[in-house]
Coordinates of C-alpha atoms in Angstrom, one line a residue:
X1 CA 6.3 -13.5 1.4
X2 CA 4.7 -16.9 0.6
X3 CA 6.5 -19.8 -1.0
X4 CA 5.6 -21.3 -4.3
X5 CA 7.5 -19.6 -7.1
X6 CA 11.3 -19.8 -7.8
X7 CA 13.2 -17.0 -9.3
X8 CA 16.9 -17.3 -9.8
X9 CA 19.1 -14.5 -8.4
X10 CA 20.1 -13.5 -11.9
X11 CA 16.4 -13.3 -12.9
X12 CA 15.1 -10.7 -10.5
X13 CA 11.6 -9.3 -11.0
X14 CA 12.4 -5.7 -12.1
X15 CA 15.7 -6.5 -13.7
X16 CA 14.8 -7.9 -17.0
X17 CA 13.2 -6.1 -19.9
X18 CA 9.4 -6.6 -19.5
X19 CA 6.4 -6.0 -21.7
X20 CA 4.0 -3.1 -21.0
X21 CA 2.3 -3.4 -17.7
X22 CA -1.2 -3.7 -19.1
X23 CA -0.1 -6.9 -20.9
X24 CA 2.3 -8.3 -18.3
X25 CA -0.2 -8.2 -15.4
X26 CA -2.4 -10.7 -17.2
X27 CA 0.4 -13.3 -17.9
X28 CA 0.3 -16.5 -15.9
X29 CA 3.7 -15.9 -14.4
X30 CA 2.8 -12.6 -13.0
X31 CA -0.5 -13.8 -11.7
X32 CA 1.3 -16.7 -9.9
X33 CA 3.8 -14.3 -8.4
X34 CA 1.1 -12.0 -7.1
X35 CA -0.9 -14.9 -5.6
X36 CA 2.1 -16.5 -4.0
X37 CA 3.2 -13.1 -2.5
X38 CA -0.1 -12.0 -1.1
X39 CA -1.5 -15.5 -0.2
X40 CA -5.2 -14.5 -0.3
X41 CA -7.0 -14.5 -3.7
X42 CA -9.3 -11.7 -2.7
X43 CA -6.4 -9.5 -1.6
X44 CA -4.7 -10.4 -4.9
X45 CA -7.7 -9.3 -7.0
X46 CA -8.0 -6.1 -5.1
X47 CA -4.3 -5.4 -5.5
X48 CA -4.4 -6.0 -9.3
X49 CA -7.4 -3.6 -9.6
X50 CA -5.7 -0.8 -7.6
X51 CA -2.3 -1.1 -9.2
X52 CA -3.7 -1.2 -12.7
X53 CA -5.7 2.0 -11.9
X54 CA -2.7 3.7 -10.6
X55 CA -0.7 2.9 -13.7
X56 CA -3.6 3.9 -16.0
X57 CA -3.7 7.5 -14.8
X58 CA 0.0 7.9 -15.5
X59 CA 1.0 7.4 -19.1
X60 CA 4.7 7.8 -18.3
X61 CA 4.6 5.0 -15.9
X62 CA 3.1 2.7 -18.6
X63 CA 6.4 3.0 -20.4
X64 CA 8.4 1.5 -17.4
X65 CA 9.7 -2.0 -17.1
X66 CA 6.6 -3.9 -15.9
X67 CA 8.5 -5.9 -13.3
X68 CA 9.6 -2.8 -11.4
X69 CA 6.0 -1.6 -11.3
X70 CA 4.9 -4.9 -10.0
X71 CA 7.7 -5.3 -7.4
X72 CA 7.2 -1.8 -6.1
X73 CA 3.4 -2.2 -5.9
X74 CA 3.7 -5.5 -4.1
X75 CA 6.1 -3.9 -1.6
X76 CA 3.6 -1.2 -0.9
X77 CA 0.8 -3.8 -0.5
X78 CA 2.7 -5.9 2.0
X79 CA 3.4 -2.8 4.0
X80 CA -0.4 -2.2 4.1
X81 CA -0.2 0.9 1.9
X82 CA -2.4 2.0 -1.0
X83 CA -1.0 2.8 -4.5
X84 CA -3.8 5.3 -4.9
X85 CA -2.3 8.7 -6.0
X86 CA -5.0 10.4 -4.1
X87 CA -4.0 8.9 -0.7
X88 CA -0.3 9.6 -1.2
X89 CA 1.0 6.6 0.7
X90 CA 3.6 5.8 -1.9
X91 CA 4.4 6.5 -5.5
X92 CA 5.9 4.6 -8.4
X93 CA 8.0 7.2 -10.2
X94 CA 9.3 6.7 -13.8
X95 CA 13.1 6.9 -13.7
X96 CA 15.5 6.7 -16.6
X97 CA 18.2 4.0 -15.8
X98 CA 21.4 3.5 -17.6
X99 CA 21.5 0.2 -19.5
X100 CA 24.5 -2.0 -18.7
X101 CA 26.0 -4.9 -20.4
X102 CA 26.7 -8.4 -19.0
X103 CA 29.8 -7.2 -17.2
X104 CA 28.0 -4.3 -15.6
X105 CA 29.4 -1.6 -17.9
X106 CA 27.3 1.3 -19.0
X107 CA 26.1 1.1 -22.6
X108 CA 26.7 4.3 -24.6
X109 CA 25.2 5.5 -27.9
X110 CA 27.2 6.3 -31.0
X111 CA 26.5 7.6 -34.4
X112 CA 26.8 5.8 -37.7
X113 CA 30.5 6.7 -37.9
X114 CA 31.2 5.2 -34.5
X115 CA 31.6 8.5 -32.6
X116 CA 30.4 8.7 -29.0
X117 CA 27.3 10.8 -28.8
X118 CA 27.5 13.7 -26.3
X119 CA 24.9 16.0 -24.9
X120 CA 25.1 19.8 -24.8
X121 CA 27.3 19.7 -21.8
X122 CA 29.8 17.4 -23.5
X123 CA 28.8 14.3 -21.4
X124 CA 28.5 10.9 -23.0
X125 CA 24.9 9.8 -23.7
X126 CA 24.1 6.5 -22.2
X127 CA 21.3 4.2 -23.5
X128 CA 18.5 4.2 -21.0
X129 CA 15.3 2.3 -20.1
X130 CA 12.5 3.5 -17.8
X131 CA 12.0 1.8 -14.5
X132 CA 9.6 2.5 -11.7
X133 CA 11.2 3.8 -8.4
X134 CA 9.4 3.1 -5.1
X135 CA 9.0 6.5 -3.3
X136 CA 7.3 6.5 0.1
X137 CA 5.2 9.5 0.8
X138 CA 4.9 11.5 4.0
X139 CA 1.5 10.0 4.6
X140 CA 3.0 6.5 4.1
X141 CA 5.6 7.1 6.9
X142 CA 2.8 8.4 9.1
X143 CA 0.5 5.4 8.4
X144 CA 3.3 3.0 9.3
X145 CA 4.2 4.9 12.4
X146 CA 0.7 5.2 13.9
X147 CA -0.5 1.6 13.1
X148 CA 1.5 0.2 16.1
X149 CA -0.3 2.3 18.7
X150 CA 3.2 3.4 19.8
X151 CA 2.8 7.2 19.5
X152 CA 0.5 9.5 21.4
X153 CA 1.2 12.2 18.7
X154 CA 3.4 12.5 15.7
X155 CA 3.6 15.0 12.9
X156 CA 5.4 17.5 10.8
X157 CA 4.8 21.3 10.5
X158 CA 6.1 23.6 7.8
X159 CA 7.0 27.0 9.5
X160 CA 6.5 30.1 7.5
X161 CA 8.5 33.3 7.5
X162 CA 8.2 35.2 10.7
X163 CA 6.9 32.2 12.7
X164 CA 10.1 30.6 13.9
X165 CA 11.8 32.1 17.0
X166 CA 14.3 29.6 18.5
X167 CA 15.3 26.0 18.6
X168 CA 17.6 24.4 21.2
X169 CA 18.9 21.1 19.8
X170 CA 20.2 20.0 23.2
X171 CA 17.0 20.6 25.1
X172 CA 14.9 19.9 22.0
X173 CA 12.9 23.0 22.8
X174 CA 11.4 24.9 19.9
X175 CA 9.6 28.3 20.0
X176 CA 7.4 29.7 17.4
X177 CA 4.2 31.8 16.8
X178 CA 1.9 30.6 14.0
X179 CA 0.2 33.2 11.8
X180 CA -3.4 33.4 12.8
X181 CA -4.9 34.3 9.4
X182 CA -5.2 31.0 7.5
X183 CA -5.1 32.6 4.0
X184 CA -2.2 34.8 4.8
X185 CA -0.3 31.8 6.2
X186 CA -1.0 29.7 3.0
X187 CA 0.6 32.5 0.9
X188 CA 3.6 33.1 3.2
X189 CA 6.9 31.3 2.0
X190 CA 8.3 28.5 4.2
X191 CA 11.4 29.2 6.3
X192 CA 11.8 25.8 8.1
X193 CA 10.4 22.5 9.0
X194 CA 9.7 20.9 12.4
X195 CA 8.9 17.2 13.0
X196 CA 8.0 15.7 16.4
X197 CA 6.6 12.8 18.3
X198 CA 5.6 11.6 21.7
X199 CA 5.2 8.0 22.5
X200 CA 2.6 6.5 24.9
X201 CA 5.5 5.8 27.2
X202 CA 6.3 9.5 27.4
X203 CA 9.4 9.8 25.2
X204 CA 9.4 13.1 23.2
X205 CA 11.5 14.1 20.4
X206 CA 11.6 17.4 18.2
X207 CA 13.8 18.1 15.1
X208 CA 14.0 21.3 13.2
X209 CA 15.7 22.1 9.9
X210 CA 15.9 25.5 8.2
X211 CA 14.8 25.8 4.6
X212 CA 18.5 26.5 3.7
X213 CA 19.5 23.2 5.3
X214 CA 16.7 21.3 3.5
X215 CA 17.9 22.8 0.2
X216 CA 21.4 21.7 0.7
X217 CA 20.2 18.2 1.8
X218 CA 18.1 17.8 -1.4
X219 CA 20.9 19.2 -3.5
X220 CA 23.3 16.6 -2.1
X221 CA 21.2 13.5 -1.9
X222 CA 18.7 13.7 -4.8
X223 CA 20.4 13.1 -8.2
X224 CA 17.3 14.6 -10.0
X225 CA 17.4 17.9 -8.1
X226 CA 19.6 21.0 -8.3
X227 CA 19.2 23.8 -5.8
X228 CA 20.7 26.2 -8.3
X229 CA 18.1 25.2 -11.0
X230 CA 15.3 25.2 -8.4
X231 CA 16.1 28.9 -7.5
X232 CA 16.1 29.7 -11.2
X233 CA 12.6 28.1 -11.6
X234 CA 11.3 30.2 -8.6
X235 CA 12.7 33.3 -10.2
X236 CA 11.0 32.4 -13.6
X237 CA 14.3 32.2 -15.4
X238 CA 13.6 28.8 -17.0
X239 CA 11.5 29.0 -20.2
X240 CA 8.1 27.3 -20.0
X241 CA 8.9 24.8 -22.8
X242 CA 11.9 23.6 -20.7
X243 CA 10.1 23.0 -17.5
X244 CA 9.5 19.3 -18.4
X245 CA 13.1 18.6 -17.6
X246 CA 12.5 19.4 -13.9
X247 CA 9.9 16.7 -13.0
X248 CA 11.4 15.6 -9.6
X249 CA 9.0 15.8 -6.7
X250 CA 11.5 18.3 -5.2
X251 CA 10.8 20.7 -8.0
X252 CA 7.0 20.0 -8.1
X253 CA 6.3 20.3 -4.3
X254 CA 9.4 21.1 -2.3
X255 CA 7.6 21.6 1.0
X256 CA 5.8 18.2 0.8
X257 CA 9.1 16.4 0.1
X258 CA 10.7 18.4 3.0
X259 CA 8.0 17.2 5.3
X260 CA 8.6 13.6 4.3
X261 CA 12.4 14.1 4.8
X262 CA 11.7 15.4 8.3
X263 CA 9.5 12.5 9.2
X264 CA 12.2 10.1 7.8
X265 CA 15.0 11.8 9.7
X266 CA 13.0 11.8 13.0
X267 CA 11.9 8.2 12.9
X268 CA 15.3 7.0 11.6
X269 CA 17.1 8.6 14.5
X270 CA 14.8 8.2 17.4
X271 CA 11.7 6.4 16.4
X272 CA 10.5 3.0 17.6
X273 CA 11.0 1.1 14.4
X274 CA 8.6 -1.8 13.6
X275 CA 9.7 -4.4 11.0
X276 CA 7.4 -2.8 8.4
X277 CA 8.7 0.6 9.1
X278 CA 12.3 -0.6 8.8
X279 CA 11.5 -2.3 5.5
X280 CA 10.0 0.9 4.2
X281 CA 12.9 3.0 5.4
X282 CA 15.4 0.8 3.7
X283 CA 13.5 0.5 0.3
X284 CA 12.4 4.1 0.1
X285 CA 13.7 5.9 -3.0
X286 CA 14.9 2.7 -4.8
X287 CA 14.0 0.5 -7.7
X288 CA 12.6 -2.7 -6.2
X289 CA 13.1 -6.3 -7.3
X290 CA 12.0 -9.7 -5.8
X291 CA 14.7 -12.3 -5.5
X292 CA 14.6 -16.2 -5.6
X293 CA 13.7 -16.2 -1.8
X294 CA 10.7 -14.0 -2.5
X295 CA 12.3 -11.1 -0.6
X296 CA 12.1 -7.4 -1.7
X297 CA 15.5 -6.1 -2.6
X298 CA 16.7 -2.6 -3.7
X299 CA 18.6 -2.6 -6.9
X300 CA 22.1 -1.0 -6.9
X301 CA 22.0 2.8 -7.6
X302 CA 22.8 4.0 -11.0
X303 CA 26.4 5.2 -11.5
X304 CA 27.5 8.3 -13.4
X305 CA 29.2 7.7 -16.7
X306 CA 33.0 8.3 -16.5
X307 CA 34.5 11.1 -18.6
X308 CA 36.2 9.8 -21.7
X309 CA 39.7 10.5 -20.3
X310 CA 38.9 8.7 -17.0
X311 CA 37.7 5.4 -18.5
X312 CA 40.4 2.8 -17.7
X313 CA 38.6 -0.2 -19.2
X314 CA 36.9 -0.8 -22.6
X315 CA 33.2 0.3 -22.7
X316 CA 30.5 -1.3 -24.8
X317 CA 28.9 1.0 -27.3
X318 CA 25.6 0.4 -29.0
X319 CA 23.8 2.0 -32.0
X320 CA 20.5 3.7 -31.2
X321 CA 17.5 1.7 -31.9
X322 CA 16.0 4.4 -34.2
X323 CA 16.2 3.8 -37.9
X324 CA 17.7 7.3 -38.4
X325 CA 21.1 7.9 -36.9
X326 CA 21.2 10.4 -34.1
X327 CA 23.4 13.3 -34.7
X328 CA 26.1 13.9 -32.2
X329 CA 25.4 16.5 -29.5
X330 CA 21.6 15.8 -29.6
X331 CA 19.4 13.5 -27.7
X332 CA 15.7 12.5 -28.0
X333 CA 13.4 14.6 -25.8
X334 CA 12.0 12.3 -23.2
X335 CA 8.3 12.1 -22.5
X336 CA 6.9 14.5 -20.0
X337 CA 6.3 13.0 -16.6
X338 CA 3.0 14.0 -15.2
X339 CA 4.0 14.2 -11.6
X340 CA 0.6 15.6 -10.6
X341 CA -1.1 12.5 -11.7
X342 CA 1.1 10.2 -9.6

C-alpha cells in the first residue's frame, strides 16, 4: 500500500458508519484513499468503475457500510483479482453484524416498556448493521496459485455417486471411475471432493473429503449454515416464502463452496504460498478494514449474545430506530440477499 493518507487505529475504514456506497465513492477522502492505495490513476479509475458496477447489480450490497465495500474491493484489487460477479474471483457478501457500544458490548433492542426483545427462539435481538464480507472464490484461489508458475497442474474435482472407489491418505493415492455420459453425470448427486496439485519441481499432493465430512465442516465453521436445515431444504420441507432466510453460499451452491474449501485446505497444508496467496488465505471470509499504516486487517469476528442468565456485566440497550415500537418476540424481516447476482 502506498503512503499518503493517515487513518488512526480507532478510525478504520470499514469500522465507522458510512454513507451509501454510490455517494461515498465520490467523496474526496475516498478518492484519495483509492489513489494512495493503488498508486496509478488509471488503475484507480478502472477499479472505481468495476467496483461500482459490482455493487450496482446487488441491491443488498448497497445497504452495507460503504467502508467495508471499499476495503474489501481494494484488497481484491491489490491481489490482482476482479470484483466482477461473472468471473467469481471474490465476492463482497452482505453480512448482518451486531452493533457494539464504546466498551465492546453488544447493543440490544427493547420495547417502549424497557423489555428486552426476543426472537421466536427466545434469544435476545441485537441491533445490527450490514457490512460487506470479503469471500474469496474457488477461481480466486486458482488464479493466485497459477500466477507464480509454480504448479504444473492444480484443480478440484467433485466426484459423483458411484465414481469414488478408494483413497489412501498415507500414499495419497485415489481411485475413481468417472461417469462417461456428461448429462447423466451432471444430474448425479455428489458423494465427495478431490483436490490435487503437482509443482514444476515434481511435488504432488492429493486430498479427498467425503460429502459427509464436508457437511460437518460447513456446519461447524460457517455461522450462517446448518447441516440440519440444509437437509430440510433438499427434502423440500422449508416453505418457499421462508427460503430467503437461507442465503449463505453453502445453501445456494454447496458443491462450489466445497470445491473452494478443498482448494483452501490443500494449499493451506502443502501449497507453496506466495505473499499474495497468504494474504488472501488470512483475509478470506472476513470483514476487511484498512489501518493507519495502510495495511489490510480483518475485523474481529462477531460474538454470540449471551443468554440473559449468563450475562455477568451490564449490557447497553437501545430503542429501535423505527417510529413505531417493535413488539416483543418479533423482528423486522431483512431484505432478501440476491446471492445469484453476486
